[in-house]
């Protein structure tokens, strides 16, 4: 996303859409329109932040004005938030099925039977009925959460409970890293954490865990904006593939996966290689 070519791409498409909307007097109820309105207003002023009642920083100097560059930046971040994460989720979801053939067979049976009931149409309702697929993907997102960690900035003094029963005073302005990958691998919440087991996400098992022990999309007011959409599109992708292909590991498939230390998100070092074998039984 940081290369000039990518920047130019976003610059071009955003400029085209803004020009089109202005020329044709089009206003849409979407994210881009919010950004355009903000640019027209010129700055983010000292409005109260409705989400948490905190005062916004005042953006009054020329360099803090909201410009086209901010629109490109917001749009490209939104793109990254939605794309890299979902493609990672889909890749790891398929990987888990390839290296766990029993789970793969069960997911395929479910996809086949639900699709049959829905005349072969992969609709929203059909995907909602694929509950075992949901469990299999949830477990993949536990072991390989695309976001890995969340970074926050402390805005209110806070006494953090420590494992020894004391408290640690977090001061305003302290950066805080929430290590969601580490939390997902904690045997206290997920016994034998390196084992892939979709049953961890049966209704009963989900209820018995701490609410914040599973955070692939974050939590609270800044949790992932697109999580329902993301789950839907990733499940649609996996269901489509699994309905047509058998997935098999090959010589290049990493077992176990080693995270790539040079990538800002969870990615497998050397890539996730799988064989796709066309199904002959349907
Ligand atoms: C499987 C796919 C995805 C995963 C694992 C994921 C995960 C996350 C996580 C962990 C956060 C950070 C929460 C925080 O820092 O507290 C986040 C934020 C965000 N995500 Fe996603 N995401 C996914 C897909 C998407 C999609 C498809 C979209 C857009 C359509 C999207 C849009 C966003 C946005 C805009 C934010 C920032 C929200 C805010 O700061 O208020 N994400 N996501």
Coordinates of C-alpha atoms and ligand atoms in Angstrom, one line a residue:
X1 CA 0.0 0.0 0.0
X2 CA 2.9 2.3 0.5
X3 CA 4.2 2.3 -3.0
X4 CA 3.7 5.4 -5.3
X5 CA 1.9 3.2 -7.9
X6 CA -0.7 2.1 -5.3
X7 CA -1.0 5.7 -4.0
X8 CA -1.6 7.0 -7.5
X9 CA -4.3 4.3 -8.0
X10 CA -6.2 5.5 -5.0
X11 CA -5.7 9.1 -5.9
X12 CA -7.1 8.5 -9.4
X13 CA -10.2 6.4 -8.4
X14 CA -11.1 8.7 -5.5
X15 CA -10.7 11.9 -7.7
X16 CA -12.8 10.3 -10.3
X17 CA -15.6 9.4 -7.9
X18 CA -15.5 12.9 -6.2
X19 CA -15.6 14.7 -9.6
X20 CA -18.4 12.5 -10.8
X21 CA -20.5 13.1 -7.7
X22 CA -19.9 16.9 -7.8
X23 CA -20.6 17.1 -11.5
X24 CA -23.8 15.1 -11.4
X25 CA -24.9 16.3 -8.0
X26 CA -24.9 12.8 -6.6
X27 CA -24.8 12.2 -2.9
X28 CA -24.7 8.7 -1.4
X29 CA -25.1 7.5 2.1
X30 CA -21.7 5.9 2.2
X31 CA -18.3 6.2 3.8
X32 CA -16.7 8.2 1.0
X33 CA -19.6 10.8 1.2
X34 CA -18.7 11.3 4.9
X35 CA -15.1 12.0 3.9
X36 CA -16.2 14.4 1.1
X37 CA -18.5 16.2 3.5
X38 CA -15.7 16.5 6.0
X39 CA -13.4 18.0 3.4
X40 CA -16.1 20.5 2.4
X41 CA -16.4 21.5 6.1
X42 CA -12.6 21.9 6.0
X43 CA -11.7 20.5 9.4
X44 CA -12.7 18.2 12.2
X45 CA -13.7 20.9 14.8
X46 CA -14.2 20.7 18.5
X47 CA -17.5 18.8 18.2
X48 CA -18.1 16.4 21.0
X49 CA -17.2 12.9 20.0
X50 CA -20.7 11.3 20.3
X51 CA -19.3 7.8 20.7
X52 CA -17.6 8.4 24.1
X53 CA -18.4 12.0 25.1
X54 CA -14.7 13.0 25.0
X55 CA -13.6 16.3 23.6
X56 CA -12.0 16.0 20.1
X57 CA -8.6 17.6 19.6
X58 CA -9.1 20.9 17.8
X59 CA -8.0 20.9 14.1
X60 CA -7.6 24.6 13.6
X61 CA -4.3 25.1 11.9
X62 CA -3.8 25.0 8.2
X63 CA -1.8 21.8 8.3
X64 CA -4.6 20.1 10.2
X65 CA -7.2 20.8 7.5
X66 CA -8.9 17.8 6.1
X67 CA -7.9 17.5 2.5
X68 CA -7.9 15.2 -0.5
X69 CA -4.8 13.6 0.8
X70 CA -6.7 12.6 4.0
X71 CA -9.4 11.1 1.8
X72 CA -6.9 9.0 -0.1
X73 CA -5.3 7.9 3.2
X74 CA -8.6 7.0 4.8
X75 CA -9.8 5.1 1.7
X76 CA -6.6 3.1 1.3
X77 CA -6.6 2.2 5.0
X78 CA -10.2 1.1 4.7
X79 CA -9.2 -1.1 1.7
X80 CA -6.3 -2.6 3.7
X81 CA -8.5 -3.2 6.8
X82 CA -10.9 -5.1 4.7
X83 CA -8.8 -6.9 2.1
X84 CA -5.6 -8.2 3.6
X85 CA -7.4 -9.4 6.7
X86 CA -10.1 -11.2 4.8
X87 CA -7.7 -12.8 2.3
X88 CA -5.6 -14.0 5.3
X89 CA -8.6 -15.4 7.0
X90 CA -9.6 -17.3 3.8
X91 CA -6.1 -18.6 3.2
X92 CA -5.7 -19.9 6.8
X93 CA -9.3 -21.2 6.8
X94 CA -8.5 -23.3 3.7
X95 CA -5.1 -24.4 5.1
X96 CA -6.8 -25.7 8.3
X97 CA -9.2 -27.8 6.2
X98 CA -6.4 -29.1 4.0
X99 CA -4.3 -30.4 6.9
X100 CA -7.4 -31.7 8.8
X101 CA -9.1 -33.9 6.3
X102 CA -11.7 -35.1 8.8
X103 CA -12.9 -31.6 9.4
X104 CA -12.7 -30.9 5.7
X105 CA -15.0 -33.8 5.0
X106 CA -17.5 -32.7 7.6
X107 CA -17.5 -29.1 6.2
X108 CA -18.0 -30.4 2.7
X109 CA -21.0 -32.6 3.8
X110 CA -22.6 -29.6 5.4
X111 CA -22.0 -27.3 2.4
X112 CA -23.4 -30.0 0.0
X113 CA -26.5 -30.6 2.0
X114 CA -27.3 -26.9 2.7
X115 CA -26.7 -26.1 -1.0
X116 CA -29.0 -28.9 -2.0
X117 CA -31.7 -27.5 0.2
X118 CA -31.2 -24.0 -1.3
X119 CA -31.3 -25.2 -5.0
X120 CA -27.6 -24.8 -5.3
X121 CA -27.7 -21.1 -4.5
X122 CA -25.1 -19.8 -2.0
X123 CA -27.4 -17.2 -0.5
X124 CA -27.1 -15.3 2.8
X125 CA -29.5 -17.7 4.5
X126 CA -27.7 -20.7 3.2
X127 CA -24.4 -19.5 4.6
X128 CA -26.1 -18.8 8.0
X129 CA -27.2 -22.4 8.1
X130 CA -23.6 -23.6 7.7
X131 CA -22.9 -23.8 11.4
X132 CA -20.0 -26.2 11.3
X133 CA -18.3 -24.1 8.7
X134 CA -18.6 -21.2 11.1
X135 CA -17.0 -23.3 13.8
X136 CA -14.2 -24.4 11.5
X137 CA -13.4 -20.8 10.5
X138 CA -13.7 -19.5 14.0
X139 CA -11.0 -22.0 15.1
X140 CA -8.8 -21.0 12.1
X141 CA -9.1 -17.3 13.2
X142 CA -8.2 -18.4 16.8
X143 CA -5.0 -20.0 15.7
X144 CA -4.1 -17.5 13.0
X145 CA -5.7 -14.2 13.8
X146 CA -4.9 -11.9 10.8
X147 CA -4.6 -8.8 13.0
X148 CA -2.3 -10.5 15.6
X149 CA -2.3 -7.6 18.0
X150 CA -4.2 -4.3 18.6
X151 CA -2.4 -1.1 19.6
X152 CA -4.2 1.4 21.8
X153 CA -3.3 4.6 23.6
X154 CA -4.4 5.1 27.2
X155 CA -6.7 8.1 27.5
X156 CA -7.8 7.7 31.1
X157 CA -5.7 6.5 34.1
X158 CA -6.4 2.9 34.7
X159 CA -5.5 0.3 37.3
X160 CA -4.6 -2.9 35.5
X161 CA -5.0 -6.0 37.6
X162 CA -1.8 -8.1 37.6
X163 CA -1.6 -11.9 37.8
X164 CA -0.1 -11.7 41.4
X165 CA -3.3 -10.0 42.6
X166 CA -2.0 -6.4 42.7
X167 CA -2.5 -3.6 40.3
X168 CA -0.4 -1.7 37.8
X169 CA -1.1 1.9 37.2
X170 CA -1.4 2.7 33.4
X171 CA -0.8 6.4 32.8
X172 CA -2.5 8.6 30.2
X173 CA -0.5 8.5 27.0
X174 CA 0.9 5.0 27.5
X175 CA 0.8 2.9 24.3
X176 CA -0.8 -0.5 25.1
X177 CA -0.5 -3.6 23.0
X178 CA -3.3 -6.1 23.3
X179 CA -1.6 -9.4 22.1
X180 CA -4.6 -11.2 20.8
X181 CA -2.6 -14.0 19.2
X182 CA -1.0 -14.7 22.5
X183 CA -4.4 -14.6 24.3
X184 CA -5.7 -17.1 21.7
X185 CA -2.8 -19.4 22.4
X186 CA -3.2 -19.3 26.2
X187 CA -3.9 -22.9 27.5
X188 CA -5.9 -21.3 30.3
X189 CA -8.6 -20.4 27.8
X190 CA -7.8 -22.9 25.1
X191 CA -6.3 -26.2 26.4
X192 CA -3.8 -27.8 24.0
X193 CA -3.8 -24.5 22.0
X194 CA -1.8 -25.8 19.0
X195 CA -4.5 -28.4 18.2
X196 CA -7.0 -27.4 15.6
X197 CA -10.4 -28.3 17.0
X198 CA -13.6 -26.6 15.7
X199 CA -15.6 -28.1 18.6
X200 CA -14.1 -25.4 20.8
X201 CA -16.7 -23.2 19.1
X202 CA -19.8 -25.3 19.8
X203 CA -22.4 -23.1 21.6
X204 CA -21.8 -24.7 24.9
X205 CA -18.0 -24.3 24.8
X206 CA -18.3 -20.7 23.6
X207 CA -20.5 -19.9 26.6
X208 CA -18.0 -21.4 29.1
X209 CA -15.1 -19.2 28.2
X210 CA -14.1 -15.7 29.3
X211 CA -15.8 -13.2 26.9
X212 CA -12.5 -11.6 26.0
X213 CA -10.5 -14.7 25.4
X214 CA -11.4 -14.7 21.7
X215 CA -10.8 -11.4 19.9
X216 CA -10.1 -11.9 16.2
X217 CA -12.1 -8.7 15.4
X218 CA -11.3 -6.8 18.6
X219 CA -14.0 -5.7 21.0
X220 CA -15.7 -2.5 22.2
X221 CA -16.4 0.7 20.4
X222 CA -13.4 0.3 18.0
X223 CA -14.0 -3.3 17.1
X224 CA -13.8 -4.3 13.5
X225 CA -16.4 -2.3 11.5
X226 CA -16.7 -5.0 8.9
X227 CA -16.8 -8.2 10.9
X228 CA -20.2 -9.5 9.9
X229 CA -19.5 -8.7 6.2
X230 CA -16.0 -10.3 6.6
X231 CA -17.3 -13.5 8.1
X232 CA -19.9 -13.7 5.4
X233 CA -17.6 -13.2 2.5
X234 CA -14.9 -15.5 3.8
X235 CA -17.4 -18.3 4.5
X236 CA -18.9 -17.7 1.0
X237 CA -15.4 -18.1 -0.5
X238 CA -14.5 -21.3 1.5
X239 CA -17.9 -22.9 0.8
X240 CA -17.4 -22.2 -3.0
X241 CA -14.0 -23.8 -3.0
X242 CA -14.8 -26.7 -0.8
X243 CA -17.9 -27.5 -2.9
X244 CA -15.7 -27.8 -6.0
X245 CA -12.3 -29.0 -4.8
X246 CA -10.6 -31.3 -2.4
X247 CA -7.8 -29.6 -0.6
X248 CA -4.6 -31.4 0.0
X249 CA -1.3 -30.5 1.6
X250 CA 1.8 -30.8 -0.7
X251 CA 5.5 -30.8 -0.2
X252 CA 5.6 -27.0 0.2
X253 CA 2.7 -26.8 2.7
X254 CA 4.2 -25.5 6.0
X255 CA 3.4 -27.8 9.0
X256 CA 3.4 -26.2 11.5
X257 CA 3.0 -22.6 10.2
X258 CA 5.8 -20.2 11.0
X259 CA 4.6 -16.6 11.2
X260 CA 6.5 -14.2 8.8
X261 CA 8.3 -11.7 11.1
X262 CA 8.6 -9.2 8.2
X263 CA 4.9 -8.8 7.7
X264 CA 2.7 -6.5 9.7
X265 CA -0.1 -9.0 9.8
X266 CA -0.2 -12.7 10.5
X267 CA 1.2 -14.3 7.4
X268 CA 2.9 -17.7 6.9
X269 CA 6.6 -17.5 6.2
X270 CA 7.1 -18.9 2.7
X271 CA 3.4 -18.8 1.9
X272 CA 0.5 -21.3 2.3
X273 CA 0.8 -23.8 -0.5
X274 CA -2.0 -26.3 -1.1
X275 CA -3.2 -28.6 -3.9
X276 CA -6.7 -28.2 -5.3
X277 CA -8.1 -31.4 -6.7
X278 CA -11.3 -31.1 -8.7
X279 CA -14.1 -33.1 -7.2
X280 CA -15.2 -36.0 -9.4
X281 CA -18.0 -37.2 -7.1
X282 CA -20.7 -34.7 -8.1
Ligands
LIG1 C1 -11.5 -11.7 8.6 C2 -11.4 -10.4 8.3 C3 -11.1 -9.3 9.3 C4 -10.5 -9.3 10.5 C5 -9.8 -10.5 11.2 C6 -10.5 -8.0 11.0 C7 -10.0 -7.6 12.2 C8 -10.0 -6.3 12.7 C9 -9.4 -5.9 14.0 C10 -8.7 -6.8 15.0 C11 -9.6 -4.6 14.1 C12 -9.0 -3.6 15.1 C13 -9.9 -3.4 16.3 C14 -9.1 -2.6 17.3 O1 -8.0 -2.1 17.1 O2 -9.7 -2.4 18.3 C15 -10.3 -4.1 12.9 C16 -10.7 -2.8 12.7 C17 -11.3 -2.4 11.5 N1 -11.8 -3.2 10.5 FE1 -11.6 -5.2 10.4 N2 -11.2 -7.2 10.1 C18 -11.5 -8.0 9.0 C19 -12.3 -7.5 7.9 C20 -12.7 -6.3 7.7 C21 -13.5 -5.8 6.6 C22 -14.0 -6.7 5.5 C23 -13.7 -4.5 6.7 C24 -14.4 -3.5 5.8 C25 -15.4 -3.8 5.0 C26 -13.0 -4.1 7.9 C27 -13.0 -2.8 8.4 C28 -12.4 -2.4 9.6 C29 -12.3 -1.0 10.0 C30 -12.8 0.2 9.2 C31 -11.6 -1.0 11.2 C32 -11.3 0.2 12.1 C33 -12.5 0.4 13.1 C34 -12.3 1.6 14.0 O3 -11.1 1.9 14.3 O4 -13.2 2.1 14.5 N3 -12.4 -5.2 8.5 N4 -10.5 -5.2 12.1

